[in-house]
Amino acid sequence: MTRGTFAYVGQRFVLIALTALVVSSIVFIGVHQLPGNAFLSERQSSPQREAELLHHYGLDKPLPQQYLAWVGGVLHGDLGESLVNRGVRITPLLLRELRVSATLGLFALLFTVVLGMGLGILAATKQNTWIDYAASFGGTVGYSMPNFVTATLLILLTVTGFYAWSGGAFYEDIGWGKPEQVIVPAIALGLYPMAIISRLTRASMLEVIRQDYVRTAWAKGLRPRLVVIRHSLRNALIPVVTILGPITTSVITGSVVIEYIFGIPGLGKEFVNSIFNRDYNIVIGVFTFYAILVGLANLAVDLVYPLLDPRIRY
Amino acid sequence: MATAPSDYALQEDFVASEQYEVGESVSLWQDTWRRMRRNRLALIATAFVLFVLLVAIVSQFWTPYPIWKQGVGPTYQTPTLKHPLGLDQSGRDILSRLMGGAAISMEVGIGTALLSSVIGIVLGLLAGFYRGWIDSIISLVINVWYGIPDLLVVIMIVVITGRRELLFIIIAISITAWVNMARLVRGQTLSLREREFVEAARSIGTRDFSILFRHIFPNALGPIIVQATYLVPSAIIFEAFLSYLGLGVPPPNPSWGAMTAEGYRSLQYAPHITLIPALALGLTLVALNAFGDGLRDALDPRMRR
C-alpha cells in the first residue's frame, strides 16, 4: 500500500459516491414526475388522511428539500419508510434480504468460477479436439441464453420432472430454505457468467501455454498437473480476474429475475415487487444499494489485480 | 491433372496469394467473406439469422392464422397437423404468434443496435478526437453509467414513463446500450488520431468533421461492426426480459418473452406453450452471437480468441 494506492482508492470512492448520487437523484426526480401518489385509496375515502400521510412522508415539501432530507438519512444509514407497508423501515428490511441474495449470489459465483475455469482449462489443454469444440459451443449457448429461459428449462427439468416422478410431492417447492432451493437457482444464475469465464480462461490459457517458460517446465520433466496448475494457470488467471467485476454486475442483475421466478425472498424480488406495488422508497433504496455494490465489486477487483501481477501499480 | 481435394485447396491458396502479389485489390469485405466461408458454425448461424429475418418479414404480410385471434382451436392443444406448434392458453395458433414475435425481436434488436451505435460512435469520436474537457465529461458519463446495472435502468425508465410502444422500448434500451460502443470508439480514435494519414489530412487543411468521418471512422469500422452485431442479441434479451416481467410491448402483442411468461402457469400440463418461444429465443440468440463471433474472427484474424 503506497500513497498512490490510497489516492486511487479515494478517487474511486468519489466516483462510487457520485454514481450513487446521480442514480438516486435521477430516480428521485423521475418517480416524483409520476401522476398521483401512493395514497390514492386514501384520497377517495378521506382527503384529510391523504394530507396527513403526505406530511408524514415529507412529500408535501418541495422536491429539493425532500431529496436533501433523503440524502441526510442515507448518510445516517436510513433509507426511509416503506410507502405500502407503513411503519416498515427500509434499511433493516433490505439488510435481511441482502443475506438471502448474497447466499444465492455466492453459490452462483462459486459454481461460475469453479466450473467455468475448469471447462476453460480443459478446452485449452485439449485444443482443437471434440472436447474443445463442445466446450466452445456450450459456451456460446450459455452466453446467449437469457437467464429466464435457463430458469424455465431447469424448472421444467427438476421441479416439474420431479413432480411427475415423485407423484406430486415436489410441486410447491418454489421458495427458500432447502438446499435444492439454493442450488437450482444458483445454476440458472451462474450459467451466463460461467460461459464468459470459460471462454476467457481458454483464451488466456492458450496464450500462456505457448510461452517459453512453460515449454521449459515440460522439458525439465515436470508432472503435467504441476505444469498446468502452477506454471500456466497462475498467469492465465490475471485476465480472468478482471472480468469478475462485470460478472458481479451480471449476477446482481440476473438475481432480479431469478429470485422473481423461483420465489426467493431476496433483494431482487423486492425490487420487482416494489416496482409493481409502486413502493418507490424501496425502489430508490435498492437501486442506490446496487449501484454502490457494483462500484465496490469493481474496486475490489482492481485492488486484487496488482497482487496477482506485480507489474501493475496505481 | 489429378485434383485431389487437398491439391485443389493448395492451388486455390496459391492463386489467391498470387493475386495479392500483383496488387489486385481485394476489398475488406471480399477478404472477410473468404475467411467467413471457411467457418462452418458461422455459416450455419448466418443462415439461421437470415431465416429468422425472412420469417419476420413474411409475418408482416402473412401468418397461418391471425396473430391476435383467440379460439382458433381447443386451448392448450399440443402440436397437430393443422397447428404445427400447437395452441396456447387462449386457443391462439402458436406458430403465427411465433412469427409475429420474430418481427418484434428483430425490430428491437436491429433498431437498438442502430440507434445506440450512432450515439456511441458520435460520443466516442468526439471524446477520442478532441480529448480535453470534452473527453473528461463524456468519460465521466461513461464511467458513471458503467457502474449501474443497465437492465434495471431500462426497467426504471419504462416504469417511470409508463410508455410501452416498440419505438419507446428501443429508445429506452439504447439509452444504456451505447456505453460499450462509446468506449470502443473512443479507444480506437485515440490511437488513430496519432497516425500519419490523419496528420497528412490535417496538414492539407481538412476540416475536423471530414477527418472524423472520412478518415478515422472508416478505419475503425471493423471493430465497430462487430460490436454493433453483438448489440442485437443483447437488445433482444432486454426486450424479452421486459416482456417476461409484463413491462414490454403490451399484450396481445406476440413478444417471445411475454409468450414464455404466459405459458409458465401451465408448465406442468402444457409445457409446449413455454418451451417453443423459449427455444426460439434461445436459438436465435445463439445464432446471432455465433454470427458475431464468426464476423469478428473473419474481419480481423488477429482478434481470434
PDB file of N, CA, C and O in Angstrom, chain A residues 15 19 23 27 30 34 137 141 143-146 148-149 152-153 155-156 160 163 171 199 202 253 256-257 260-261 271 275-276 283 287 290-291 294, chain B residues 41 140 143-144 147-149 151-153 155-156 159-160 237 240-241 244-245 247 257 260 264 267-268 271 274-275 278 281-282 285-286 289-290 293 305:
ATOM      1  N   LEU A  15     -15.962   8.420  -7.108  1.00  0.00           N
ATOM      2  CA  LEU A  15     -16.743   8.017  -8.281  1.00  0.00           C
ATOM      3  C   LEU A  15     -17.972   7.204  -7.864  1.00  0.00           C
ATOM      4  O   LEU A  15     -19.073   7.394  -8.390  1.00  0.00           O
ATOM      5  N   THR A  19     -21.750   8.185  -8.509  1.00  0.00           N
ATOM      6  CA  THR A  19     -22.704   7.307  -9.192  1.00  0.00           C
ATOM      7  C   THR A  19     -23.975   7.160  -8.378  1.00  0.00           C
ATOM      8  O   THR A  19     -25.081   7.296  -8.904  1.00  0.00           O
ATOM      9  N   VAL A  23     -27.584   8.314  -9.686  1.00  0.00           N
ATOM     10  CA  VAL A  23     -28.654   7.327  -9.784  1.00  0.00           C
ATOM     11  C   VAL A  23     -29.839   7.733  -8.934  1.00  0.00           C
ATOM     12  O   VAL A  23     -30.977   7.813  -9.412  1.00  0.00           O
ATOM     13  N   VAL A  27     -33.586   8.802 -10.266  1.00  0.00           N
ATOM     14  CA  VAL A  27     -34.762   8.011  -9.904  1.00  0.00           C
ATOM     15  C   VAL A  27     -35.727   8.866  -9.080  1.00  0.00           C
ATOM     16  O   VAL A  27     -36.941   8.837  -9.281  1.00  0.00           O
ATOM     17  N   GLY A  30     -37.453  11.308 -11.374  1.00  0.00           N
ATOM     18  CA  GLY A  30     -38.344  10.531 -12.240  1.00  0.00           C
ATOM     19  C   GLY A  30     -39.588  10.084 -11.525  1.00  0.00           C
ATOM     20  O   GLY A  30     -40.708  10.276 -11.999  1.00  0.00           O
ATOM     21  N   LEU A  34     -44.282  11.287 -11.633  1.00  0.00           N
ATOM     22  CA  LEU A  34     -45.442  10.436 -11.889  1.00  0.00           C
ATOM     23  C   LEU A  34     -46.709  11.105 -11.404  1.00  0.00           C
ATOM     24  O   LEU A  34     -46.720  11.766 -10.369  1.00  0.00           O
ATOM     25  N   PHE A 137     -18.868 -24.520 -28.037  1.00  0.00           N
ATOM     26  CA  PHE A 137     -20.253 -24.385 -28.437  1.00  0.00           C
ATOM     27  C   PHE A 137     -21.144 -24.229 -27.196  1.00  0.00           C
ATOM     28  O   PHE A 137     -22.036 -23.375 -27.164  1.00  0.00           O
ATOM     29  N   VAL A 141     -23.709 -21.206 -26.236  1.00  0.00           N
ATOM     30  CA  VAL A 141     -25.094 -21.411 -25.813  1.00  0.00           C
ATOM     31  C   VAL A 141     -25.329 -20.762 -24.447  1.00  0.00           C
ATOM     32  O   VAL A 141     -26.277 -19.996 -24.261  1.00  0.00           O
ATOM     33  N   TYR A 143     -23.728 -18.418 -23.074  1.00  0.00           N
ATOM     34  CA  TYR A 143     -23.560 -16.982 -23.187  1.00  0.00           C
ATOM     35  C   TYR A 143     -24.806 -16.334 -23.767  1.00  0.00           C
ATOM     36  O   TYR A 143     -25.152 -15.217 -23.434  1.00  0.00           O
ATOM     37  N   SER A 144     -25.505 -17.087 -24.637  1.00  0.00           N
ATOM     38  CA  SER A 144     -26.624 -16.488 -25.373  1.00  0.00           C
ATOM     39  C   SER A 144     -27.961 -16.621 -24.658  1.00  0.00           C
ATOM     40  O   SER A 144     -28.840 -15.794 -24.843  1.00  0.00           O
ATOM     41  N   MET A 145     -28.141 -17.691 -23.881  1.00  0.00           N
ATOM     42  CA  MET A 145     -29.447 -17.958 -23.290  1.00  0.00           C
ATOM     43  C   MET A 145     -29.795 -16.913 -22.237  1.00  0.00           C
ATOM     44  O   MET A 145     -29.038 -16.721 -21.292  1.00  0.00           O
ATOM     45  N   PRO A 146     -30.938 -16.242 -22.362  1.00  0.00           N
ATOM     46  CA  PRO A 146     -31.356 -15.347 -21.278  1.00  0.00           C
ATOM     47  C   PRO A 146     -31.639 -16.193 -20.034  1.00  0.00           C
ATOM     48  O   PRO A 146     -32.072 -17.344 -20.168  1.00  0.00           O
ATOM     49  N   PHE A 148     -33.905 -16.184 -17.837  1.00  0.00           N
ATOM     50  CA  PHE A 148     -35.245 -16.696 -17.538  1.00  0.00           C
ATOM     51  C   PHE A 148     -35.574 -17.923 -18.388  1.00  0.00           C
ATOM     52  O   PHE A 148     -36.341 -18.774 -17.956  1.00  0.00           O
ATOM     53  N   VAL A 149     -34.923 -18.027 -19.560  1.00  0.00           N
ATOM     54  CA  VAL A 149     -35.105 -19.248 -20.357  1.00  0.00           C
ATOM     55  C   VAL A 149     -34.421 -20.422 -19.658  1.00  0.00           C
ATOM     56  O   VAL A 149     -35.014 -21.490 -19.480  1.00  0.00           O
ATOM     57  N   THR A 152     -36.482 -21.397 -16.703  1.00  0.00           N
ATOM     58  CA  THR A 152     -37.692 -22.133 -17.072  1.00  0.00           C
ATOM     59  C   THR A 152     -37.357 -23.577 -17.434  1.00  0.00           C
ATOM     60  O   THR A 152     -38.031 -24.513 -16.991  1.00  0.00           O
ATOM     61  N   LEU A 153     -36.292 -23.752 -18.219  1.00  0.00           N
ATOM     62  CA  LEU A 153     -35.903 -25.108 -18.601  1.00  0.00           C
ATOM     63  C   LEU A 153     -35.519 -25.923 -17.371  1.00  0.00           C
ATOM     64  O   LEU A 153     -35.907 -27.088 -17.232  1.00  0.00           O
ATOM     65  N   ILE A 155     -36.544 -25.477 -14.300  1.00  0.00           N
ATOM     66  CA  ILE A 155     -37.751 -25.779 -13.522  1.00  0.00           C
ATOM     67  C   ILE A 155     -38.493 -26.942 -14.154  1.00  0.00           C
ATOM     68  O   ILE A 155     -38.927 -27.882 -13.481  1.00  0.00           O
ATOM     69  N   LEU A 156     -38.591 -26.897 -15.466  1.00  0.00           N
ATOM     70  CA  LEU A 156     -39.269 -27.968 -16.184  1.00  0.00           C
ATOM     71  C   LEU A 156     -38.570 -29.291 -15.915  1.00  0.00           C
ATOM     72  O   LEU A 156     -39.191 -30.330 -15.692  1.00  0.00           O
ATOM     73  N   THR A 160     -40.815 -29.752 -12.225  1.00  0.00           N
ATOM     74  CA  THR A 160     -41.937 -30.417 -12.873  1.00  0.00           C
ATOM     75  C   THR A 160     -41.613 -31.880 -13.157  1.00  0.00           C
ATOM     76  O   THR A 160     -42.461 -32.753 -13.020  1.00  0.00           O
ATOM     77  N   TYR A 163     -41.964 -33.643 -10.131  1.00  0.00           N
ATOM     78  CA  TYR A 163     -43.367 -33.668  -9.754  1.00  0.00           C
ATOM     79  C   TYR A 163     -44.021 -34.942 -10.267  1.00  0.00           C
ATOM     80  O   TYR A 163     -44.683 -35.666  -9.528  1.00  0.00           O
ATOM     81  N   TYR A 171     -44.211 -30.344  -5.778  1.00  0.00           N
ATOM     82  CA  TYR A 171     -44.678 -29.188  -6.519  1.00  0.00           C
ATOM     83  C   TYR A 171     -44.464 -27.845  -5.833  1.00  0.00           C
ATOM     84  O   TYR A 171     -43.838 -26.962  -6.380  1.00  0.00           O
ATOM     85  N   ARG A 199     -14.764 -19.115 -21.591  1.00  0.00           N
ATOM     86  CA  ARG A 199     -14.176 -18.566 -22.816  1.00  0.00           C
ATOM     87  C   ARG A 199     -12.874 -17.838 -22.537  1.00  0.00           C
ATOM     88  O   ARG A 199     -11.863 -18.024 -23.206  1.00  0.00           O
ATOM     89  N   ARG A 202     -10.021 -20.124 -21.408  1.00  0.00           N
ATOM     90  CA  ARG A 202      -9.460 -20.865 -22.534  1.00  0.00           C
ATOM     91  C   ARG A 202      -8.498 -19.975 -23.322  1.00  0.00           C
ATOM     92  O   ARG A 202      -7.354 -20.350 -23.580  1.00  0.00           O
ATOM     93  N   THR A 253     -27.840  -8.281 -11.546  1.00  0.00           N
ATOM     94  CA  THR A 253     -28.950  -8.058 -12.465  1.00  0.00           C
ATOM     95  C   THR A 253     -29.757  -9.340 -12.649  1.00  0.00           C
ATOM     96  O   THR A 253     -30.980  -9.339 -12.633  1.00  0.00           O
ATOM     97  N   VAL A 256     -32.362 -10.479 -10.072  1.00  0.00           N
ATOM     98  CA  VAL A 256     -33.682  -9.855 -10.070  1.00  0.00           C
ATOM     99  C   VAL A 256     -34.710 -10.808 -10.679  1.00  0.00           C
ATOM    100  O   VAL A 256     -35.759 -11.079 -10.090  1.00  0.00           O
ATOM    101  N   VAL A 257     -34.377 -11.370 -11.837  1.00  0.00           N
ATOM    102  CA  VAL A 257     -35.363 -12.229 -12.487  1.00  0.00           C
ATOM    103  C   VAL A 257     -35.371 -13.627 -11.880  1.00  0.00           C
ATOM    104  O   VAL A 257     -36.423 -14.248 -11.723  1.00  0.00           O
ATOM    105  N   TYR A 260     -37.327 -13.635  -8.736  1.00  0.00           N
ATOM    106  CA  TYR A 260     -38.736 -13.466  -9.076  1.00  0.00           C
ATOM    107  C   TYR A 260     -39.332 -14.804  -9.535  1.00  0.00           C
ATOM    108  O   TYR A 260     -40.406 -15.203  -9.092  1.00  0.00           O
ATOM    109  N   ILE A 261     -38.588 -15.523 -10.380  1.00  0.00           N
ATOM    110  CA  ILE A 261     -39.111 -16.791 -10.906  1.00  0.00           C
ATOM    111  C   ILE A 261     -39.164 -17.854  -9.815  1.00  0.00           C
ATOM    112  O   ILE A 261     -40.156 -18.573  -9.681  1.00  0.00           O
ATOM    113  N   PHE A 271     -37.186  -5.770  -5.374  1.00  0.00           N
ATOM    114  CA  PHE A 271     -37.121  -4.725  -6.400  1.00  0.00           C
ATOM    115  C   PHE A 271     -38.307  -4.830  -7.352  1.00  0.00           C
ATOM    116  O   PHE A 271     -39.022  -3.854  -7.589  1.00  0.00           O
ATOM    117  N   ILE A 275     -41.629  -2.338  -7.594  1.00  0.00           N
ATOM    118  CA  ILE A 275     -41.998  -1.635  -8.828  1.00  0.00           C
ATOM    119  C   ILE A 275     -43.472  -1.850  -9.121  1.00  0.00           C
ATOM    120  O   ILE A 275     -44.205  -0.906  -9.420  1.00  0.00           O
ATOM    121  N   PHE A 276     -43.926  -3.097  -8.983  1.00  0.00           N
ATOM    122  CA  PHE A 276     -45.332  -3.366  -9.267  1.00  0.00           C
ATOM    123  C   PHE A 276     -46.239  -2.702  -8.233  1.00  0.00           C
ATOM    124  O   PHE A 276     -47.326  -2.238  -8.555  1.00  0.00           O
ATOM    125  N   VAL A 283     -37.779   1.127  -4.092  1.00  0.00           N
ATOM    126  CA  VAL A 283     -37.113   1.064  -5.391  1.00  0.00           C
ATOM    127  C   VAL A 283     -35.856   1.929  -5.390  1.00  0.00           C
ATOM    128  O   VAL A 283     -34.768   1.479  -5.777  1.00  0.00           O
ATOM    129  N   PHE A 287     -32.053   0.424  -5.672  1.00  0.00           N
ATOM    130  CA  PHE A 287     -31.270   0.872  -6.816  1.00  0.00           C
ATOM    131  C   PHE A 287     -29.945   1.496  -6.385  1.00  0.00           C
ATOM    132  O   PHE A 287     -28.874   1.161  -6.887  1.00  0.00           O
ATOM    133  N   TYR A 290     -27.623  -1.162  -5.145  1.00  0.00           N
ATOM    134  CA  TYR A 290     -26.989  -1.908  -6.230  1.00  0.00           C
ATOM    135  C   TYR A 290     -25.839  -1.120  -6.835  1.00  0.00           C
ATOM    136  O   TYR A 290     -24.770  -1.673  -7.108  1.00  0.00           O
ATOM    137  N   ALA A 291     -26.072   0.181  -7.058  1.00  0.00           N
ATOM    138  CA  ALA A 291     -25.020   1.000  -7.672  1.00  0.00           C
ATOM    139  C   ALA A 291     -23.766   0.990  -6.805  1.00  0.00           C
ATOM    140  O   ALA A 291     -22.647   0.851  -7.298  1.00  0.00           O
ATOM    141  N   VAL A 294     -22.052  -2.558  -6.980  1.00  0.00           N
ATOM    142  CA  VAL A 294     -21.297  -2.767  -8.213  1.00  0.00           C
ATOM    143  C   VAL A 294     -19.985  -1.984  -8.163  1.00  0.00           C
ATOM    144  O   VAL A 294     -18.919  -2.500  -8.515  1.00  0.00           O
TER     145      VAL A 294
ATOM    146  N   LEU B  41     -19.590 -23.157 -38.447  1.00  0.00           N
ATOM    147  CA  LEU B  41     -20.556 -22.721 -37.432  1.00  0.00           C
ATOM    148  C   LEU B  41     -21.105 -21.338 -37.777  1.00  0.00           C
ATOM    149  O   LEU B  41     -22.312 -21.090 -37.716  1.00  0.00           O
ATOM    150  N   LEU B 140     -16.597  10.661 -17.976  1.00  0.00           N
ATOM    151  CA  LEU B 140     -17.247  10.603 -16.664  1.00  0.00           C
ATOM    152  C   LEU B 140     -18.641   9.983 -16.800  1.00  0.00           C
ATOM    153  O   LEU B 140     -19.022   9.098 -16.029  1.00  0.00           O
ATOM    154  N   ASN B 143     -18.230   6.323 -17.286  1.00  0.00           N
ATOM    155  CA  ASN B 143     -17.858   5.602 -16.058  1.00  0.00           C
ATOM    156  C   ASN B 143     -19.012   5.502 -15.071  1.00  0.00           C
ATOM    157  O   ASN B 143     -19.188   4.462 -14.442  1.00  0.00           O
ATOM    158  N   VAL B 144     -19.777   6.593 -14.949  1.00  0.00           N
ATOM    159  CA  VAL B 144     -20.924   6.538 -14.042  1.00  0.00           C
ATOM    160  C   VAL B 144     -21.959   5.538 -14.571  1.00  0.00           C
ATOM    161  O   VAL B 144     -22.432   4.670 -13.853  1.00  0.00           O
ATOM    162  N   GLY B 147     -21.263   1.861 -14.059  1.00  0.00           N
ATOM    163  CA  GLY B 147     -21.386   1.298 -12.719  1.00  0.00           C
ATOM    164  C   GLY B 147     -22.821   1.020 -12.310  1.00  0.00           C
ATOM    165  O   GLY B 147     -23.085   0.701 -11.164  1.00  0.00           O
ATOM    166  N   ILE B 148     -23.756   1.159 -13.242  1.00  0.00           N
ATOM    167  CA  ILE B 148     -25.161   0.953 -12.904  1.00  0.00           C
ATOM    168  C   ILE B 148     -25.668  -0.266 -13.663  1.00  0.00           C
ATOM    169  O   ILE B 148     -25.431  -0.379 -14.859  1.00  0.00           O
ATOM    170  N   PRO B 149     -26.331  -1.201 -12.985  1.00  0.00           N
ATOM    171  CA  PRO B 149     -26.872  -2.358 -13.701  1.00  0.00           C
ATOM    172  C   PRO B 149     -27.856  -1.889 -14.774  1.00  0.00           C
ATOM    173  O   PRO B 149     -28.912  -1.344 -14.459  1.00  0.00           O
ATOM    174  N   LEU B 151     -29.863  -3.227 -17.048  1.00  0.00           N
ATOM    175  CA  LEU B 151     -31.204  -3.784 -17.199  1.00  0.00           C
ATOM    176  C   LEU B 151     -32.183  -3.099 -16.257  1.00  0.00           C
ATOM    177  O   LEU B 151     -33.329  -2.806 -16.606  1.00  0.00           O
ATOM    178  N   LEU B 152     -31.711  -2.819 -15.032  1.00  0.00           N
ATOM    179  CA  LEU B 152     -32.580  -2.184 -14.046  1.00  0.00           C
ATOM    180  C   LEU B 152     -32.892  -0.749 -14.453  1.00  0.00           C
ATOM    181  O   LEU B 152     -33.988  -0.251 -14.191  1.00  0.00           O
ATOM    182  N   VAL B 153     -31.923  -0.095 -15.107  1.00  0.00           N
ATOM    183  CA  VAL B 153     -32.181   1.261 -15.603  1.00  0.00           C
ATOM    184  C   VAL B 153     -33.313   1.231 -16.624  1.00  0.00           C
ATOM    185  O   VAL B 153     -34.239   2.052 -16.574  1.00  0.00           O
ATOM    186  N   ILE B 155     -35.684  -0.988 -16.905  1.00  0.00           N
ATOM    187  CA  ILE B 155     -36.946  -1.244 -16.203  1.00  0.00           C
ATOM    188  C   ILE B 155     -37.472   0.056 -15.604  1.00  0.00           C
ATOM    189  O   ILE B 155     -38.644   0.403 -15.748  1.00  0.00           O
ATOM    190  N   MET B 156     -36.559   0.808 -14.939  1.00  0.00           N
ATOM    191  CA  MET B 156     -36.975   2.060 -14.307  1.00  0.00           C
ATOM    192  C   MET B 156     -37.546   3.036 -15.338  1.00  0.00           C
ATOM    193  O   MET B 156     -38.580   3.656 -15.104  1.00  0.00           O
ATOM    194  N   VAL B 159     -40.962   1.933 -16.387  1.00  0.00           N
ATOM    195  CA  VAL B 159     -41.959   2.090 -15.329  1.00  0.00           C
ATOM    196  C   VAL B 159     -42.283   3.563 -15.110  1.00  0.00           C
ATOM    197  O   VAL B 159     -43.444   3.952 -15.032  1.00  0.00           O
ATOM    198  N   ILE B 160     -41.238   4.397 -15.040  1.00  0.00           N
ATOM    199  CA  ILE B 160     -41.459   5.806 -14.724  1.00  0.00           C
ATOM    200  C   ILE B 160     -42.242   6.494 -15.836  1.00  0.00           C
ATOM    201  O   ILE B 160     -43.192   7.235 -15.580  1.00  0.00           O
ATOM    202  N   ILE B 237     -32.483  -9.716 -25.733  1.00  0.00           N
ATOM    203  CA  ILE B 237     -32.625 -10.240 -24.367  1.00  0.00           C
ATOM    204  C   ILE B 237     -33.349  -9.217 -23.492  1.00  0.00           C
ATOM    205  O   ILE B 237     -34.259  -9.558 -22.740  1.00  0.00           O
ATOM    206  N   ALA B 240     -37.048  -9.169 -24.320  1.00  0.00           N
ATOM    207  CA  ALA B 240     -37.702 -10.396 -23.861  1.00  0.00           C
ATOM    208  C   ALA B 240     -37.864 -10.377 -22.348  1.00  0.00           C
ATOM    209  O   ALA B 240     -38.894 -10.779 -21.800  1.00  0.00           O
ATOM    210  N   PHE B 241     -36.838  -9.861 -21.679  1.00  0.00           N
ATOM    211  CA  PHE B 241     -36.851  -9.779 -20.229  1.00  0.00           C
ATOM    212  C   PHE B 241     -37.952  -8.832 -19.754  1.00  0.00           C
ATOM    213  O   PHE B 241     -38.733  -9.149 -18.859  1.00  0.00           O
ATOM    214  N   TYR B 244     -41.188 -10.451 -20.330  1.00  0.00           N
ATOM    215  CA  TYR B 244     -41.370 -11.551 -19.388  1.00  0.00           C
ATOM    216  C   TYR B 244     -41.945 -11.025 -18.070  1.00  0.00           C
ATOM    217  O   TYR B 244     -42.800 -11.642 -17.459  1.00  0.00           O
ATOM    218  N   LEU B 245     -41.462  -9.850 -17.646  1.00  0.00           N
ATOM    219  CA  LEU B 245     -41.965  -9.253 -16.406  1.00  0.00           C
ATOM    220  C   LEU B 245     -43.290  -8.542 -16.630  1.00  0.00           C
ATOM    221  O   LEU B 245     -43.892  -8.035 -15.692  1.00  0.00           O
ATOM    222  N   LEU B 247     -43.574  -5.874 -18.682  1.00  0.00           N
ATOM    223  CA  LEU B 247     -43.299  -4.444 -18.848  1.00  0.00           C
ATOM    224  C   LEU B 247     -42.946  -4.098 -20.282  1.00  0.00           C
ATOM    225  O   LEU B 247     -42.589  -2.971 -20.581  1.00  0.00           O
ATOM    226  N   GLY B 257     -40.707 -13.078 -25.149  1.00  0.00           N
ATOM    227  CA  GLY B 257     -40.580 -13.050 -23.689  1.00  0.00           C
ATOM    228  C   GLY B 257     -41.936 -13.184 -23.018  1.00  0.00           C
ATOM    229  O   GLY B 257     -42.120 -13.951 -22.075  1.00  0.00           O
ATOM    230  N   THR B 260     -43.291 -16.702 -23.339  1.00  0.00           N
ATOM    231  CA  THR B 260     -42.669 -17.602 -22.373  1.00  0.00           C
ATOM    232  C   THR B 260     -43.333 -17.451 -21.013  1.00  0.00           C
ATOM    233  O   THR B 260     -43.616 -18.445 -20.326  1.00  0.00           O
ATOM    234  N   TYR B 264     -46.115 -20.047 -18.507  1.00  0.00           N
ATOM    235  CA  TYR B 264     -45.463 -20.503 -17.284  1.00  0.00           C
ATOM    236  C   TYR B 264     -46.440 -21.146 -16.316  1.00  0.00           C
ATOM    237  O   TYR B 264     -46.132 -22.121 -15.648  1.00  0.00           O
ATOM    238  N   LEU B 267     -47.143 -24.806 -17.079  1.00  0.00           N
ATOM    239  CA  LEU B 267     -45.902 -25.514 -17.403  1.00  0.00           C
ATOM    240  C   LEU B 267     -46.044 -27.026 -17.222  1.00  0.00           C
ATOM    241  O   LEU B 267     -45.438 -27.806 -17.942  1.00  0.00           O
ATOM    242  N   GLN B 268     -46.889 -27.435 -16.253  1.00  0.00           N
ATOM    243  CA  GLN B 268     -46.942 -28.863 -15.943  1.00  0.00           C
ATOM    244  C   GLN B 268     -47.707 -29.677 -16.962  1.00  0.00           C
ATOM    245  O   GLN B 268     -47.314 -30.778 -17.306  1.00  0.00           O
ATOM    246  N   PRO B 271     -46.424 -27.886 -21.418  1.00  0.00           N
ATOM    247  CA  PRO B 271     -45.104 -27.222 -21.454  1.00  0.00           C
ATOM    248  C   PRO B 271     -44.765 -26.611 -22.814  1.00  0.00           C
ATOM    249  O   PRO B 271     -43.925 -25.722 -22.878  1.00  0.00           O
ATOM    250  N   THR B 274     -44.682 -22.738 -23.236  1.00  0.00           N
ATOM    251  CA  THR B 274     -43.488 -22.034 -22.778  1.00  0.00           C
ATOM    252  C   THR B 274     -42.256 -22.431 -23.583  1.00  0.00           C
ATOM    253  O   THR B 274     -41.450 -21.587 -23.968  1.00  0.00           O
ATOM    254  N   LEU B 275     -42.141 -23.738 -23.818  1.00  0.00           N
ATOM    255  CA  LEU B 275     -40.904 -24.243 -24.419  1.00  0.00           C
ATOM    256  C   LEU B 275     -40.647 -23.674 -25.810  1.00  0.00           C
ATOM    257  O   LEU B 275     -39.516 -23.318 -26.129  1.00  0.00           O
ATOM    258  N   ALA B 278     -39.446 -20.088 -25.811  1.00  0.00           N
ATOM    259  CA  ALA B 278     -38.155 -20.044 -25.115  1.00  0.00           C
ATOM    260  C   ALA B 278     -37.054 -20.584 -26.021  1.00  0.00           C
ATOM    261  O   ALA B 278     -35.967 -19.996 -26.112  1.00  0.00           O
ATOM    262  N   LEU B 281     -36.314 -18.157 -28.901  1.00  0.00           N
ATOM    263  CA  LEU B 281     -35.489 -17.059 -28.385  1.00  0.00           C
ATOM    264  C   LEU B 281     -34.046 -17.515 -28.218  1.00  0.00           C
ATOM    265  O   LEU B 281     -33.108 -16.861 -28.695  1.00  0.00           O
ATOM    266  N   GLY B 282     -33.871 -18.676 -27.539  1.00  0.00           N
ATOM    267  CA  GLY B 282     -32.523 -19.180 -27.282  1.00  0.00           C
ATOM    268  C   GLY B 282     -31.764 -19.431 -28.568  1.00  0.00           C
ATOM    269  O   GLY B 282     -30.623 -18.978 -28.736  1.00  0.00           O
ATOM    270  N   LEU B 285     -30.734 -16.254 -30.352  1.00  0.00           N
ATOM    271  CA  LEU B 285     -29.639 -15.558 -29.681  1.00  0.00           C
ATOM    272  C   LEU B 285     -28.318 -16.287 -29.894  1.00  0.00           C
ATOM    273  O   LEU B 285     -27.287 -15.660 -30.143  1.00  0.00           O
ATOM    274  N   VAL B 286     -28.343 -17.635 -29.825  1.00  0.00           N
ATOM    275  CA  VAL B 286     -27.122 -18.402 -30.078  1.00  0.00           C
ATOM    276  C   VAL B 286     -26.619 -18.097 -31.486  1.00  0.00           C
ATOM    277  O   VAL B 286     -25.433 -17.835 -31.705  1.00  0.00           O
ATOM    278  N   ASN B 289     -25.096 -14.584 -31.749  1.00  0.00           N
ATOM    279  CA  ASN B 289     -23.774 -14.491 -31.131  1.00  0.00           C
ATOM    280  C   ASN B 289     -22.725 -15.251 -31.931  1.00  0.00           C
ATOM    281  O   ASN B 289     -21.593 -14.790 -32.083  1.00  0.00           O
ATOM    282  N   ALA B 290     -23.096 -16.434 -32.457  1.00  0.00           N
ATOM    283  CA  ALA B 290     -22.144 -17.198 -33.269  1.00  0.00           C
ATOM    284  C   ALA B 290     -21.805 -16.433 -34.539  1.00  0.00           C
ATOM    285  O   ALA B 290     -20.653 -16.427 -34.992  1.00  0.00           O
ATOM    286  N   ASP B 293     -19.351 -13.798 -33.527  1.00  0.00           N
ATOM    287  CA  ASP B 293     -18.020 -14.392 -33.333  1.00  0.00           C
ATOM    288  C   ASP B 293     -17.341 -14.647 -34.672  1.00  0.00           C
ATOM    289  O   ASP B 293     -16.152 -14.348 -34.856  1.00  0.00           O
ATOM    290  N   ARG B 305      -9.988 -15.514 -30.736  1.00  0.00           N
ATOM    291  CA  ARG B 305      -9.734 -15.988 -29.378  1.00  0.00           C
ATOM    292  C   ARG B 305     -10.045 -17.460 -29.255  1.00  0.00           C
ATOM    293  O   ARG B 305     -11.031 -17.910 -29.761  1.00  0.00           O
TER     294      ARG B 305
END
